[in-house]
Amino acid sequence: MPDRTSAAARIRSRDTALPWITTPILVLFFIAAWQFYIGAGEVSALILPSPGAVWTAWLKLLQSPRGWQHTLTTVHETLVGFGIGLAVGIVLGVLIGRIRWLEATLNPFIVAIQVVPKVAFVPLFIMWFGFGITSKVIVAAVLAFFPILTNTVLGVKSVDAGHRDVMTSLNASRFAVLRRLELPSSLPYILTGMEVGVVLAIIGAVVGEYLGGNIGLGYLLISRMNAFETDGLFAVMIHMMILGFVFYFGVGVLRRLLIPWHQSAWLDRVH
């Protein structure tokens, strides 16, 4: 038994350390290939800037107060939209998962809305709510809502029937069943939906800024494109990618705090 435990610990330690080695190597290889392609092909900086030029443009973005204003605006829109999508998605998902007639009634409408590209709603929201932050928040909320809703419904419906019978035999109220059984059992599904939803919320906020607005990373992206500042364009894209990683990592930390007993929390430690 001790040998098996130590072997499992070694495997887990190796799997945990491996990404910290392979990821930097892949990033360095990609940057080297990028630089080699530019040098060998004599590519115009207007088409593809060098990694050094992009790095310099990103540092300028970090040192610019205006750049941080754009960043904080996008972060605010993302968090508020994600919070709205999270609250509505969980509440509605629990109701749909528990009430069959409600699921049968709403499912055609949910499917109909899901098959429509969400970007198509952006001009409509801008017409309704203007070019301010409100329209971007709503776009972010709509994009975050659906993965959270579907995963919550799946989580509630996947609760073991035997566990429900035990709670019923103990004369537990519907609220007690929800609080002590259904929500804890659904947390892995809800957190998976949150991981997808928070990334989609960023996309929604940026697309909203892209199509209508005068502040935010989406607007900054368009302004760099219109000015033919390709290095600045790449810098903003990298900035948004890092922002997405931060939000995704935040949900991963929340997963380890809320469900440390679940296998997905251990997989987060590995990756």
Short mmCIF file of C-alpha atoms in Angstrom, two decimals:
data_model
loop_
_atom_site.label_atom_id
_atom_site.label_comp_id
_atom_site.label_asym_id
_atom_site.label_seq_id
_atom_site.Cartn_x
_atom_site.Cartn_y
_atom_site.Cartn_z
CA MET A 1 0.00 0.00 0.00
CA PRO A 2 2.77 2.57 0.81
CA ASP A 3 4.43 1.78 -2.53
CA ARG A 4 1.19 2.41 -4.39
CA THR A 5 0.62 5.67 -2.51
CA SER A 6 4.13 6.94 -3.20
CA ALA A 7 3.87 5.93 -6.86
CA ALA A 8 0.56 7.77 -7.22
CA ALA A 9 2.09 10.82 -5.54
CA ARG A 10 5.04 10.77 -7.94
CA ILE A 11 2.73 10.50 -10.95
CA ARG A 12 0.59 13.36 -9.69
CA SER A 13 3.67 15.50 -9.02
CA ARG A 14 5.02 14.79 -12.50
CA ASP A 15 1.70 15.60 -14.15
CA THR A 16 1.47 18.83 -12.18
CA ALA A 17 4.97 19.98 -13.13
CA LEU A 18 4.80 18.93 -16.77
CA PRO A 19 2.70 21.88 -18.08
CA TRP A 20 5.12 24.35 -16.46
CA ILE A 21 7.86 22.86 -18.65
CA THR A 22 6.09 22.10 -21.92
CA THR A 23 4.03 25.32 -22.17
CA PRO A 24 7.03 27.73 -22.08
CA ILE A 25 8.85 25.52 -24.58
CA LEU A 26 5.89 25.63 -26.99
CA VAL A 27 5.57 29.41 -26.58
CA LEU A 28 9.28 29.93 -27.28
CA PHE A 29 9.08 27.63 -30.30
CA PHE A 30 6.10 29.57 -31.65
CA ILE A 31 7.87 32.92 -31.19
CA ALA A 32 11.04 31.58 -32.84
CA ALA A 33 9.04 30.24 -35.81
CA TRP A 34 7.23 33.57 -36.06
CA GLN A 35 10.50 35.51 -36.12
CA PHE A 36 12.08 33.10 -38.61
CA TYR A 37 9.09 33.40 -40.96
CA ILE A 38 9.31 37.19 -40.91
CA GLY A 39 13.06 37.18 -41.52
CA ALA A 40 13.05 34.50 -44.22
CA GLY A 41 10.01 35.74 -46.09
CA GLU A 42 10.67 39.47 -45.75
CA VAL A 43 7.07 40.00 -44.65
CA SER A 44 5.91 43.60 -44.38
CA ALA A 45 5.38 44.86 -40.84
CA LEU A 46 1.98 46.12 -42.00
CA ILE A 47 0.92 42.50 -42.59
CA LEU A 48 2.71 40.73 -39.75
CA PRO A 49 4.84 42.63 -37.21
CA SER A 50 7.78 41.05 -35.46
CA PRO A 51 7.42 39.62 -31.94
CA GLY A 52 9.66 42.42 -30.65
CA ALA A 53 7.42 45.10 -32.14
CA VAL A 54 4.33 43.48 -30.63
CA TRP A 55 6.06 43.24 -27.24
CA THR A 56 6.96 46.93 -27.37
CA ALA A 57 3.39 47.88 -28.34
CA TRP A 58 2.00 45.80 -25.48
CA LEU A 59 4.33 47.45 -22.97
CA LYS A 60 3.15 50.85 -24.22
CA LEU A 61 -0.43 49.69 -23.69
CA LEU A 62 0.37 48.66 -20.11
CA GLN A 63 2.03 52.03 -19.43
CA SER A 64 -0.85 54.03 -20.88
CA PRO A 65 -3.57 55.30 -18.48
CA ARG A 66 -5.96 55.34 -21.41
CA GLY A 67 -5.16 51.69 -22.10
CA TRP A 68 -6.05 50.76 -18.52
CA GLN A 69 -9.28 52.74 -18.82
CA HIS A 70 -10.21 50.64 -21.84
CA THR A 71 -9.25 47.48 -19.95
CA LEU A 72 -11.25 48.33 -16.82
CA THR A 73 -14.29 49.18 -18.93
CA THR A 74 -14.19 45.77 -20.60
CA VAL A 75 -13.61 44.05 -17.24
CA HIS A 76 -16.60 45.88 -15.74
CA GLU A 77 -18.88 44.97 -18.64
CA THR A 78 -17.72 41.36 -18.52
CA LEU A 79 -18.17 40.89 -14.78
CA VAL A 80 -21.58 42.56 -14.62
CA GLY A 81 -22.83 40.69 -17.68
CA PHE A 82 -21.42 37.41 -16.40
CA GLY A 83 -23.02 37.97 -12.99
CA ILE A 84 -26.43 38.58 -14.56
CA GLY A 85 -26.10 35.56 -16.83
CA LEU A 86 -24.96 33.44 -13.87
CA ALA A 87 -27.84 34.41 -11.60
CA VAL A 88 -30.55 34.04 -14.23
CA GLY A 89 -29.01 30.87 -15.67
CA ILE A 90 -28.83 29.09 -12.31
CA VAL A 91 -32.32 30.09 -11.17
CA LEU A 92 -33.97 29.23 -14.47
CA GLY A 93 -31.87 26.07 -14.84
CA VAL A 94 -32.94 24.79 -11.43
CA LEU A 95 -36.59 25.48 -12.23
CA ILE A 96 -36.39 23.79 -15.62
CA GLY A 97 -34.49 20.82 -14.19
CA ARG A 98 -37.09 20.28 -11.45
CA ILE A 99 -40.34 21.07 -13.29
CA ARG A 100 -40.89 18.89 -16.34
CA TRP A 101 -43.81 20.84 -17.83
CA LEU A 102 -41.74 24.03 -17.63
CA GLU A 103 -38.92 22.31 -19.51
CA ALA A 104 -41.33 21.08 -22.20
CA THR A 105 -42.78 24.58 -22.53
CA LEU A 106 -39.55 26.58 -22.66
CA ASN A 107 -37.29 24.14 -24.48
CA PRO A 108 -38.45 25.09 -28.04
CA PHE A 109 -37.87 28.77 -27.31
CA ILE A 110 -34.45 28.12 -25.77
CA VAL A 111 -33.38 26.00 -28.75
CA ALA A 112 -34.67 28.63 -31.18
CA ILE A 113 -32.65 31.37 -29.50
CA GLN A 114 -29.55 29.19 -29.22
CA VAL A 115 -29.41 28.40 -32.94
CA VAL A 116 -29.37 32.11 -33.80
CA PRO A 117 -25.79 33.52 -33.82
CA LYS A 118 -25.64 35.73 -30.73
CA VAL A 119 -23.69 38.39 -32.62
CA ALA A 120 -26.87 39.04 -34.59
CA PHE A 121 -28.46 40.43 -31.43
CA VAL A 122 -25.77 43.08 -30.94
CA PRO A 123 -27.17 45.67 -33.43
CA LEU A 124 -30.62 45.15 -31.92
CA PHE A 125 -29.37 45.70 -28.39
CA ILE A 126 -27.48 48.82 -29.50
CA MET A 127 -30.68 50.17 -31.05
CA TRP A 128 -32.64 49.44 -27.88
CA PHE A 129 -30.11 50.42 -25.22
CA GLY A 130 -27.77 52.81 -27.03
CA PHE A 131 -24.02 52.88 -27.44
CA GLY A 132 -23.26 52.96 -23.70
CA ILE A 133 -22.20 50.23 -21.32
CA THR A 134 -25.72 48.81 -20.93
CA SER A 135 -25.85 47.23 -24.38
CA LYS A 136 -22.42 45.59 -23.90
CA VAL A 137 -23.43 44.22 -20.50
CA ILE A 138 -26.58 42.69 -21.98
CA VAL A 139 -24.64 41.07 -24.83
CA ALA A 140 -22.16 39.62 -22.32
CA ALA A 141 -25.04 38.37 -20.14
CA VAL A 142 -26.81 36.69 -23.08
CA LEU A 143 -23.68 34.87 -24.21
CA ALA A 144 -22.82 33.72 -20.68
CA PHE A 145 -26.41 32.70 -19.90
CA PHE A 146 -26.88 29.72 -22.20
CA PRO A 147 -23.93 27.48 -21.20
CA ILE A 148 -24.72 28.13 -17.53
CA LEU A 149 -28.41 27.34 -18.09
CA THR A 150 -27.83 24.10 -20.00
CA ASN A 151 -25.22 22.84 -17.53
CA THR A 152 -27.41 23.69 -14.54
CA VAL A 153 -30.34 21.80 -16.06
CA LEU A 154 -28.08 18.83 -16.75
CA GLY A 155 -26.71 18.94 -13.21
CA VAL A 156 -30.13 19.03 -11.55
CA LYS A 157 -31.46 16.23 -13.75
CA SER A 158 -28.41 14.05 -13.10
CA VAL A 159 -28.97 13.87 -9.33
CA ASP A 160 -29.23 10.24 -8.27
CA ALA A 161 -32.85 9.16 -7.84
CA GLY A 162 -31.93 7.06 -4.82
CA HIS A 163 -30.57 10.11 -3.04
CA ARG A 164 -33.82 11.94 -3.75
CA ASP A 165 -35.78 9.00 -2.29
CA VAL A 166 -33.67 9.12 0.88
CA MET A 167 -34.35 12.84 1.30
CA THR A 168 -38.07 12.22 0.70
CA SER A 169 -38.14 9.41 3.25
CA LEU A 170 -36.65 11.84 5.79
CA ASN A 171 -39.53 14.24 5.10
CA ALA A 172 -37.17 16.88 3.77
CA SER A 173 -38.81 19.95 2.27
CA ARG A 174 -38.32 20.88 -1.38
CA PHE A 175 -36.03 23.70 -0.32
CA ALA A 176 -33.97 21.34 1.84
CA VAL A 177 -33.62 18.92 -1.07
CA LEU A 178 -32.49 21.79 -3.28
CA ARG A 179 -30.00 23.17 -0.74
CA ARG A 180 -28.55 19.93 0.59
CA LEU A 181 -28.70 17.64 -2.46
CA GLU A 182 -29.44 19.22 -5.81
CA LEU A 183 -27.21 22.31 -5.67
CA PRO A 184 -24.14 20.50 -4.21
CA SER A 185 -24.54 17.70 -6.75
CA SER A 186 -24.96 20.22 -9.60
CA LEU A 187 -21.96 22.37 -8.67
CA PRO A 188 -19.48 20.54 -10.98
CA TYR A 189 -21.86 21.09 -13.92
CA ILE A 190 -22.55 24.72 -12.97
CA LEU A 191 -18.83 25.49 -12.66
CA THR A 192 -18.21 23.92 -16.07
CA GLY A 193 -20.87 26.21 -17.49
CA MET A 194 -19.23 29.13 -15.71
CA GLU A 195 -15.88 28.34 -17.31
CA VAL A 196 -17.45 28.53 -20.74
CA GLY A 197 -19.73 31.41 -19.83
CA VAL A 198 -17.03 33.74 -18.53
CA VAL A 199 -15.06 33.39 -21.77
CA LEU A 200 -18.18 34.03 -23.83
CA ALA A 201 -18.98 37.04 -21.65
CA ILE A 202 -15.64 38.60 -22.59
CA ILE A 203 -16.37 37.90 -26.25
CA GLY A 204 -19.80 39.51 -25.91
CA ALA A 205 -18.42 42.64 -24.28
CA VAL A 206 -15.66 43.02 -26.87
CA VAL A 207 -18.01 42.43 -29.81
CA GLY A 208 -20.40 45.01 -28.41
CA GLU A 209 -17.55 47.52 -28.15
CA TYR A 210 -16.41 46.51 -31.61
CA LEU A 211 -19.74 47.32 -33.24
CA GLY A 212 -20.75 50.34 -31.20
CA GLY A 213 -18.89 52.36 -28.60
CA ASN A 214 -16.04 54.71 -27.90
CA ILE A 215 -14.31 52.92 -25.04
CA GLY A 216 -13.18 49.39 -24.21
CA LEU A 217 -10.74 46.90 -25.69
CA GLY A 218 -13.05 46.21 -28.63
CA TYR A 219 -13.06 49.88 -29.53
CA LEU A 220 -9.28 50.01 -29.04
CA LEU A 221 -8.92 47.06 -31.40
CA ILE A 222 -10.91 48.85 -34.11
CA SER A 223 -8.99 52.09 -33.64
CA ARG A 224 -5.67 50.25 -34.07
CA MET A 225 -6.97 48.58 -37.21
CA ASN A 226 -8.20 51.86 -38.70
CA ALA A 227 -4.82 53.44 -37.98
CA PHE A 228 -3.02 50.46 -39.65
CA GLU A 229 -1.06 49.88 -36.42
CA THR A 230 -0.69 46.15 -36.81
CA ASP A 231 1.70 45.81 -33.88
CA GLY A 232 -0.81 47.61 -31.66
CA LEU A 233 -3.57 45.37 -33.02
CA PHE A 234 -1.64 42.26 -32.00
CA ALA A 235 -0.86 43.83 -28.62
CA VAL A 236 -4.56 44.41 -27.88
CA MET A 237 -5.34 40.83 -28.93
CA ILE A 238 -2.68 39.49 -26.56
CA HIS A 239 -4.05 41.76 -23.83
CA MET A 240 -7.54 40.32 -24.30
CA MET A 241 -6.17 36.78 -24.35
CA ILE A 242 -4.42 37.32 -21.01
CA LEU A 243 -7.60 38.83 -19.59
CA GLY A 244 -9.53 35.75 -20.67
CA PHE A 245 -6.97 33.47 -19.01
CA VAL A 246 -7.29 35.45 -15.76
CA PHE A 247 -11.08 35.03 -15.69
CA TYR A 248 -10.86 31.35 -16.65
CA PHE A 249 -8.24 30.76 -13.94
CA GLY A 250 -10.47 32.54 -11.44
CA VAL A 251 -13.29 30.09 -12.10
CA GLY A 252 -10.78 27.24 -11.76
CA VAL A 253 -9.75 28.55 -8.32
CA LEU A 254 -13.42 28.76 -7.37
CA ARG A 255 -13.84 25.14 -8.46
CA ARG A 256 -11.04 24.00 -6.16
CA LEU A 257 -12.54 25.94 -3.26
CA LEU A 258 -16.13 24.78 -3.71
CA ILE A 259 -15.68 21.16 -4.83
CA PRO A 260 -12.21 19.99 -3.77
CA TRP A 261 -13.63 16.48 -3.56
CA HIS A 262 -14.53 16.31 -7.27
CA GLN A 263 -12.23 14.83 -9.91
CA SER A 264 -12.42 17.99 -12.05
CA ALA A 265 -10.83 19.99 -9.23
CA TRP A 266 -7.87 17.60 -9.24
CA LEU A 267 -7.63 17.89 -13.04
CA ASP A 268 -7.44 21.68 -12.63
CA ARG A 269 -4.44 21.18 -10.40
CA VAL A 270 -2.81 19.07 -13.08
CA HIS A 271 -3.47 21.53 -15.88
#
